[in-house]
XYZ file of C-alpha atoms in Angstrom:
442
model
C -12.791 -11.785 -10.453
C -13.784 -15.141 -8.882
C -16.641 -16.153 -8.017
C -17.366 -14.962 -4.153
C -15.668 -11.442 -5.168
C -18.345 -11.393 -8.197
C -20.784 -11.837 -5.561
C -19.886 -9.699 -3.085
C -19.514 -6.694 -5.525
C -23.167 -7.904 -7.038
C -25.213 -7.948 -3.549
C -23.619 -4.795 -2.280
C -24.670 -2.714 -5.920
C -28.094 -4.595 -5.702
C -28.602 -3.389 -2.087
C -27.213 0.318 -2.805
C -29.185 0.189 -5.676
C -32.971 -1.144 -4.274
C -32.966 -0.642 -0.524
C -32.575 2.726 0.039
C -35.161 3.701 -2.732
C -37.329 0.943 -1.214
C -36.959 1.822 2.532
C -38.077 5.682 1.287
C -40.940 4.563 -0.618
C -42.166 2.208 2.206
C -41.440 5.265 5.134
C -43.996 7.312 3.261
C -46.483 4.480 3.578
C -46.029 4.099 7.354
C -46.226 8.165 7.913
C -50.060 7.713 7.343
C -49.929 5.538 9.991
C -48.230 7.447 12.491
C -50.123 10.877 11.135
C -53.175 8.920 11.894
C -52.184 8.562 15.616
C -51.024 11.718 16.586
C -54.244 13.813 14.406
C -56.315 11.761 16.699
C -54.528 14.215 19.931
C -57.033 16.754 18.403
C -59.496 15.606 15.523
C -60.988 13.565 17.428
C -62.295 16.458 19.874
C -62.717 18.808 17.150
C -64.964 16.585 15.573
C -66.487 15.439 18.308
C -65.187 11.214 17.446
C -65.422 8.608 20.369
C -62.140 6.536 20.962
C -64.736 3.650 18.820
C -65.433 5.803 16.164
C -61.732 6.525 15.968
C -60.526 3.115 16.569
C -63.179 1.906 13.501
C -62.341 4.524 11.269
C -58.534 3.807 12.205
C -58.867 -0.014 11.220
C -61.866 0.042 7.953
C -58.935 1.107 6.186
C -57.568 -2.611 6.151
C -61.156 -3.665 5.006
C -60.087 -2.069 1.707
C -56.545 -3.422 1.866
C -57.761 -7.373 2.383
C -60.457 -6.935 -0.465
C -57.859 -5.803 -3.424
C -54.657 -7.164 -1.653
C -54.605 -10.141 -3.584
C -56.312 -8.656 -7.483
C -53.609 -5.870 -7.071
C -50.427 -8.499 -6.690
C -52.139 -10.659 -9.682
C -52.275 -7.386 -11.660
C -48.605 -7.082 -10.584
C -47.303 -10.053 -11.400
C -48.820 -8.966 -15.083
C -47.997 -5.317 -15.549
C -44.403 -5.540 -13.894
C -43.608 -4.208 -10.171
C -42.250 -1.219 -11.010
C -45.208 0.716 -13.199
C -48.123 -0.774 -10.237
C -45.718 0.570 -7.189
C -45.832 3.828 -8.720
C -49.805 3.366 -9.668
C -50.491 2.748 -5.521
C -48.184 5.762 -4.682
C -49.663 8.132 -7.013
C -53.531 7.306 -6.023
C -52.823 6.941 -2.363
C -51.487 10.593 -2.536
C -54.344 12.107 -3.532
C -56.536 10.551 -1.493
C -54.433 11.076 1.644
C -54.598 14.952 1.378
C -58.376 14.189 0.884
C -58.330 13.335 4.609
C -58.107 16.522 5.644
C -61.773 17.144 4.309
C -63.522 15.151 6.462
C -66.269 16.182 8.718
C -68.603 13.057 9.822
C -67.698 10.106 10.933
C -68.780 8.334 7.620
C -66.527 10.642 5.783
C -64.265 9.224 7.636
C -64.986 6.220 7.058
C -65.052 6.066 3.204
C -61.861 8.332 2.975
C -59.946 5.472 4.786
C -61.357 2.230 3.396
C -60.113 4.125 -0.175
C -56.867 4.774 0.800
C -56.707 1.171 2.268
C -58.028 -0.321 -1.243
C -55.168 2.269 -2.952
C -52.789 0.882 -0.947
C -53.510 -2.475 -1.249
C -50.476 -5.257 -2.705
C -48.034 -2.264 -1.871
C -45.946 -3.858 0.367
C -46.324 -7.634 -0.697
C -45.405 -6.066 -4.379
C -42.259 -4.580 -2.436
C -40.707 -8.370 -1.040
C -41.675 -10.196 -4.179
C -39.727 -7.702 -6.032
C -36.464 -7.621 -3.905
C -36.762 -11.429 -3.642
C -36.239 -11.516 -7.239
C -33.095 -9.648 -6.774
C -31.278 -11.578 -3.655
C -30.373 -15.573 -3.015
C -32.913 -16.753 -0.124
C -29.827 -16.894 2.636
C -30.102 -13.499 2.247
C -33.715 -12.817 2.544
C -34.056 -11.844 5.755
C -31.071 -8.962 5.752
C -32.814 -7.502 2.451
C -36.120 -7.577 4.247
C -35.034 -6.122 6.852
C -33.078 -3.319 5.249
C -36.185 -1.902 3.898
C -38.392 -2.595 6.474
C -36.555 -0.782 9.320
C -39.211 2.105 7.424
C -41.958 1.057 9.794
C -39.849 1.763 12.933
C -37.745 4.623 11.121
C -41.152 6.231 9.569
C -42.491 5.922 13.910
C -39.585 7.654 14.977
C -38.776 10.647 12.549
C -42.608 10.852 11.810
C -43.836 11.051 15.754
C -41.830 14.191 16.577
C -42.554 15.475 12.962
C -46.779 15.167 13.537
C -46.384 16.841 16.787
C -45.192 19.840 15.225
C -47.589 19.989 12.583
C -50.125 19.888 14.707
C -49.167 22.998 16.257
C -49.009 24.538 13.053
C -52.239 26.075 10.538
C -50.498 25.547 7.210
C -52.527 26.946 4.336
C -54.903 28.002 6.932
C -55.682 24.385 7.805
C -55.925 23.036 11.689
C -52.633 20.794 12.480
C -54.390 17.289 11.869
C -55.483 18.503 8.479
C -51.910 19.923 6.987
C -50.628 16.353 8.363
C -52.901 14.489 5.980
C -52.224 17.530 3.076
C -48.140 17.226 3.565
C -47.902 13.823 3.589
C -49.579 13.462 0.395
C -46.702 15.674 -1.348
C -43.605 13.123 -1.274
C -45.551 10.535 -1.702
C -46.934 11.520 -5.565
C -43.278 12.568 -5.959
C -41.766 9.166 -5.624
C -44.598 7.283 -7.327
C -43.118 9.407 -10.711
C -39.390 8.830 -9.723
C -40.761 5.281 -9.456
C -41.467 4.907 -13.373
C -37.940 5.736 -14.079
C -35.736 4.331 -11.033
C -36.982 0.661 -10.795
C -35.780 -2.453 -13.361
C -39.201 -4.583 -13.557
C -36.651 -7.899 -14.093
C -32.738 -8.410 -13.690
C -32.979 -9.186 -17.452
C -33.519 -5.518 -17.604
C -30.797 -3.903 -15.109
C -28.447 -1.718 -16.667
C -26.319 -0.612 -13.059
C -24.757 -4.320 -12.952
C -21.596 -5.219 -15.201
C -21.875 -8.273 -17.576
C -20.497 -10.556 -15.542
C -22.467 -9.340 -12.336
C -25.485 -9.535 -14.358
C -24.756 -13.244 -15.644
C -24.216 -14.297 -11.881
C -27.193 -12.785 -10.427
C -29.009 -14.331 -13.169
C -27.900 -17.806 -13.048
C -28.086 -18.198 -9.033
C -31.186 -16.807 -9.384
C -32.345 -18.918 -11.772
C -31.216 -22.341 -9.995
C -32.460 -21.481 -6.380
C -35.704 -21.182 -8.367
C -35.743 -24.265 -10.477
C -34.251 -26.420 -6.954
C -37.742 -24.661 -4.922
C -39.904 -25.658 -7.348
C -38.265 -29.295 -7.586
C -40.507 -29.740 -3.972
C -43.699 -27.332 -4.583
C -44.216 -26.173 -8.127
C -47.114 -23.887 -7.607
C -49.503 -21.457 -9.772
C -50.590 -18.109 -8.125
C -53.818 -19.618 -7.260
C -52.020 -23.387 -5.682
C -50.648 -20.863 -3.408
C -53.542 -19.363 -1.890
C -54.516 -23.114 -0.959
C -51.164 -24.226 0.115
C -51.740 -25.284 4.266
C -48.446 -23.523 5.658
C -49.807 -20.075 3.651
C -53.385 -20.489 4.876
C -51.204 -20.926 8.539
C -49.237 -18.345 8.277
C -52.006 -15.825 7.559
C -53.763 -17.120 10.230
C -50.938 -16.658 12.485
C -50.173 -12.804 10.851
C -53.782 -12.143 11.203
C -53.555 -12.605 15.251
C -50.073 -10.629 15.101
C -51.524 -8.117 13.652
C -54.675 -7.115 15.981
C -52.021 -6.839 18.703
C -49.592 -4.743 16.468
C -52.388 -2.227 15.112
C -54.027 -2.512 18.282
C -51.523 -1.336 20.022
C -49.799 0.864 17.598
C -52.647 2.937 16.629
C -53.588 3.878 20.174
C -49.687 4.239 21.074
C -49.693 8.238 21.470
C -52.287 8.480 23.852
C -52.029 5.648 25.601
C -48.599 7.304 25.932
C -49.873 10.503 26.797
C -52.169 9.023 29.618
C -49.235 6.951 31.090
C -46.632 9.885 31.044
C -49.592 12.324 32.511
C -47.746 12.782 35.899
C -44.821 14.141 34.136
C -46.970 16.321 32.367
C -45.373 16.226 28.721
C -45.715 18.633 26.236
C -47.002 17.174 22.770
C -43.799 17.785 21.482
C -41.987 15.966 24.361
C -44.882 13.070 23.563
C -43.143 12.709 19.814
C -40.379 12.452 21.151
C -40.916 9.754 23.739
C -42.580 7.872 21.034
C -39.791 8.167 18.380
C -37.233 6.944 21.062
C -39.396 4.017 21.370
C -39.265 3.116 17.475
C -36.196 3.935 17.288
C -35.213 1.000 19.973
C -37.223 -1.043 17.241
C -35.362 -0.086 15.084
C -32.169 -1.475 16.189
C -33.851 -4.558 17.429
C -35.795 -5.246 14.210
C -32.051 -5.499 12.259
C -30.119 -7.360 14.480
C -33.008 -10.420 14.435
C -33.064 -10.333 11.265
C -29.574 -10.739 10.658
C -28.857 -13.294 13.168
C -32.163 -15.086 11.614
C -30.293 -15.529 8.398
C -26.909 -16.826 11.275
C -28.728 -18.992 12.320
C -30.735 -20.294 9.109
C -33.834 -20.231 11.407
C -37.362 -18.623 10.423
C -40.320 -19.630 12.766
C -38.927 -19.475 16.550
C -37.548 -16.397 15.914
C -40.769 -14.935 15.209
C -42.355 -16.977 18.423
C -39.337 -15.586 20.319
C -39.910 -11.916 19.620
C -43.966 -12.085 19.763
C -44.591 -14.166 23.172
C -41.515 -11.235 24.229
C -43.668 -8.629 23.555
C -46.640 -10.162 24.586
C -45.648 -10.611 28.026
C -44.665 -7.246 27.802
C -47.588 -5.289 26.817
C -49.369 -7.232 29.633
C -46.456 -6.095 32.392
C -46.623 -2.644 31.444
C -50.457 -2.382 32.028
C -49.653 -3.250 35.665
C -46.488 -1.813 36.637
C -47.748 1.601 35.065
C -48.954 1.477 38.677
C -46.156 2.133 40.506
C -43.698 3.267 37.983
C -44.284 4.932 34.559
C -40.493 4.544 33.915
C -41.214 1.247 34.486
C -43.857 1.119 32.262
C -42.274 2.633 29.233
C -39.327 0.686 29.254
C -41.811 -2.787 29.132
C -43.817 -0.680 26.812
C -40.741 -0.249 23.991
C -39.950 -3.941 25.227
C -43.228 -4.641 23.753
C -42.860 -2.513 20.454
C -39.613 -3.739 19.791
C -41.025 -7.920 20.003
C -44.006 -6.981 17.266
C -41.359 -5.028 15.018
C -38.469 -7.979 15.462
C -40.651 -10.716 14.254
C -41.001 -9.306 10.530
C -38.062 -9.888 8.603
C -37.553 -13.417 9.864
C -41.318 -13.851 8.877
C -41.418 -12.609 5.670
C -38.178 -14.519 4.752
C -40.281 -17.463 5.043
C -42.751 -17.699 1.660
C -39.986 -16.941 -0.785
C -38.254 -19.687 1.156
C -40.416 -22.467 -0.473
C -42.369 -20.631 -3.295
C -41.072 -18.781 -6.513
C -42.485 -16.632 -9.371
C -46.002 -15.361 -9.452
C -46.667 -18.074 -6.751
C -44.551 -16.685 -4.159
C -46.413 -12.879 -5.324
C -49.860 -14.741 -4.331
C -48.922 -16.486 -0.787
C -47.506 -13.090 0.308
C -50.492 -11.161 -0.944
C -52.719 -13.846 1.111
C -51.104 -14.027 4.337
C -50.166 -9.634 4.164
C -54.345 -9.249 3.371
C -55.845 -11.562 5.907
C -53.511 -10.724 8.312
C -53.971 -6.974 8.425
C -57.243 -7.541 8.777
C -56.102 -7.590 12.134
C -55.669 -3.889 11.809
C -59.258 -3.548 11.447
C -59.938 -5.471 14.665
C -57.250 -4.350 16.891
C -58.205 -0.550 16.496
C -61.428 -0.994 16.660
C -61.733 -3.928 20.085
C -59.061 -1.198 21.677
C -61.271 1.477 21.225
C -64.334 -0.283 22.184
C -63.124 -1.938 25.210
C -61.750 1.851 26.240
C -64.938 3.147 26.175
C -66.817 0.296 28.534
C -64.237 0.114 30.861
C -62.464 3.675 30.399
C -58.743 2.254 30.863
C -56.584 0.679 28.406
C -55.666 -1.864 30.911
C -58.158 -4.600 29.859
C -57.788 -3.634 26.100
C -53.835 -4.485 27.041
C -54.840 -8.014 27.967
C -56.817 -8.484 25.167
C -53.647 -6.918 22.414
C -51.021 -9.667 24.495
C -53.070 -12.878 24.134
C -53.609 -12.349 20.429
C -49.821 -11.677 20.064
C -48.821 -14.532 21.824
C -51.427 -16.373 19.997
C -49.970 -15.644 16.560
C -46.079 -16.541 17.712
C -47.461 -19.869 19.227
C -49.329 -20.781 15.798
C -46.120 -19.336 13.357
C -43.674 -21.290 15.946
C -45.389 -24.679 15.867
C -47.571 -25.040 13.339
C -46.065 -24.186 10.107
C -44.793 -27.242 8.524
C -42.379 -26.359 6.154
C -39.156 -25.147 8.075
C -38.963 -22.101 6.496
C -35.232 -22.311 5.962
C -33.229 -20.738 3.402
C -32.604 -22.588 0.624
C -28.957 -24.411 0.355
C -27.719 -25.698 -2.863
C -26.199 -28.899 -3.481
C -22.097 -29.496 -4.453
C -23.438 -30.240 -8.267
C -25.263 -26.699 -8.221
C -22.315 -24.681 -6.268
C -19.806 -25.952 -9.059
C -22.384 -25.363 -12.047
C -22.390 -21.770 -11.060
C -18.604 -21.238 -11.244
């Protein structure tokens, strides 16, 4: 075989091989964040929890994801990928089911700061390790491919946690057997885990020699022609200027994502009122609107990596959604068709904006420095998921409508595209090898 038939037959058994597995693994993650959503429909009143109690409780859980974010990705980049995904999976399990034993508000409370600090270097574990396995131009596909979980996990999971709570499964209200389930899958495929992944191509036993040899040495050069313009430890990383950006950029992202997402069912429910919706028709209405992300999320990444651009695509997609979010607060008015098609507008802008985004670090950084900058910008940013809950939920209960708390969610999103758009310096462009390197490789 020549060369581009090596690689095509390489990619396509890498991306058979990881993605799939990958995109499973990282659904389960998001289901606690759907579950967490839809329980609030009727924990909430059962327990007698104001929309700021919720909204805290709802965001401390990124407290414990920005405090062992970054230790947990060092510890990676030590024990291997593959043995600390399956650690997170196994402990988050258990303590998710553990969430269906809460009673007080402090319960709740602890209960979700631990599952944040279980958690924690998850996904930033997740694009180190397929950036080890792909060529930077195509980052942003591989990204992508996995990532569709957040939407996918919104979609199938919103209909799915409307059922459940309808249900009393080992004599359990609904909100509680969605906290016990979820748990189930999720210890399953931290064990499958231990077995499944290859903690280093050196290690792959699914590619053929040659395949091997050619992942291997492109690999290898894209690595050594990065580090030719920034060769960086773990900790340079953490200092670099376009990282410290970038998290500061994710971190505004983020309140308006969480913000937003969190809340998502009942702002829903209180938009759709006049049509009077069932719960069930609720999960449904809300799955549509991920699934819309879904699509949208895949074909911005792939023209991203068309287009060898990063950083407006991201500012494209947020100030899109931005404008959104604030549109749909106002025509909700006089339409609530309206409304929910500005609303899924608004989803699908904070969901399109990732893969381009995340194709960015690996862009300029390699090795165990490339593990640190993503575990820096993922932590501080979702810290944003503490605040965006929590102001949403706050501002709710002083001015009893979402409307202001709307406002609030849209200038922060905008916010973050403007400072990711314009103030990174680095372009955040795939990398492109010279002649010399193309012909060294054949």
């Amino acid at each position: 075989m020549d060369v581009k038939q090596i690689e095509a037959s390489t990619v396509k058994k890498v991306t058979l091989r990881l993605i799939p597995f990958l995109f499973i693994c990282f659904a389960i993650a998001i289901m606690d964040r759907v579950n967490i959503g839809f329980a609030a429909l009727t924990m909430n009143a059962e327990l007698g929890f104001s929309s700021a109690v919720y909204g805290f409780g709802a965001g401390i859980f990124f407290i414990g994801y920005f405090i062992f974010e970054v230790p947990g990705s060092a510890i990676m980049t030590k024990w291997g990928a593959r043995k600390w995904i399956a650690r997170i999976m196994i402990s988050w399990a258990f303590i998710a089911g553990a969430m269906s034993l809460i009673k007080t508000p402090v319960q709740f409370y602890i209960i979700r700061f631990l599952l944040g600090a279980a958690e924690a270097s998850f996904y930033p574990c997740m694009v180190w390790y397929l950036s080890n396995f792909y060529q930077s131009k195509n980052h942003a596909k591989a990204i992508a491919g996995f990532m569709l979980a957040i939407p996918a996990a919104n979609a199938i999971g919103s209909p799915i946690a409307t059922v459940l709570l309808g249900t009393n499964v080992f004599g359990l209200a609904g909100w509680q057997s969605l906290f016990v389930l979820e748990g189930i899958p999720c210890l399953i495929l931290g064990i499958i885990c231990l077995f499944y992944l290859d903690d280093k191509i050196e290690d792959v036993k699914w590619l053929t020699k040659e395949e091997l040899n050619w992942l291997i040495d492109v690999t290898t050069k894209e690595r050594l022609h990065k580090e030719k313009a920034k060769r960086y430890t773990f900790m340079d990383a953490l200092k670099d200027r376009d990282v410290l950006v970038m998290s500061l950029g994710y971190f505004c992202w983020m309140t308006g994502y969480y913000g937003i997402n969190m809340f998502l069912p009942t702002i829903t429910k209180g938009i759709s009122a006049s049509f009077k919706l069932s719960t069930m028709g609720l999960g449904w209405l809300v799955g549509a609107m991920y699934l819309c992300a879904m699509v949208v999320m895949y074909l911005v990444g792939n023209h991203s990596d068309k287009t060898n651009e990063r950083r407006l695509h991201v500012f494209g997609c947020l100030v899109i959604s931005a404008a959104a979010m604030v549109a749909s607060a106002y025509v909700a008015k006089f339409s609530v068709i309206g409304a929910f098609v500005l609303l899924t507008i608004s989803v699908c802008g904070a969901f399109g904006s990732y893969s381009p985004f995340w194709a960015i670090p690996p862009s300029f950084l390699t090795g165990a420095a490339s593990a640190g900058a993503i575990a820096l910008i993922n932590s501080i940013g979702n810290l944003g998921g503490f605040f965006g809950p929590y102001i949403v939920g706050y501002i709710k209960d002083i001015t009893g409508s979402f409307n202001a708390s709307m406002i609030f969610l849209a200038v922060v999103l905008a916010l973050g595209g403007i400072i990711i758009g314009f103030l990174i310096k680095i372009s955040g462009e795939v990398v492109v090898l010279d002649e010399e390197e193309k012909n060294s490789l054949i």
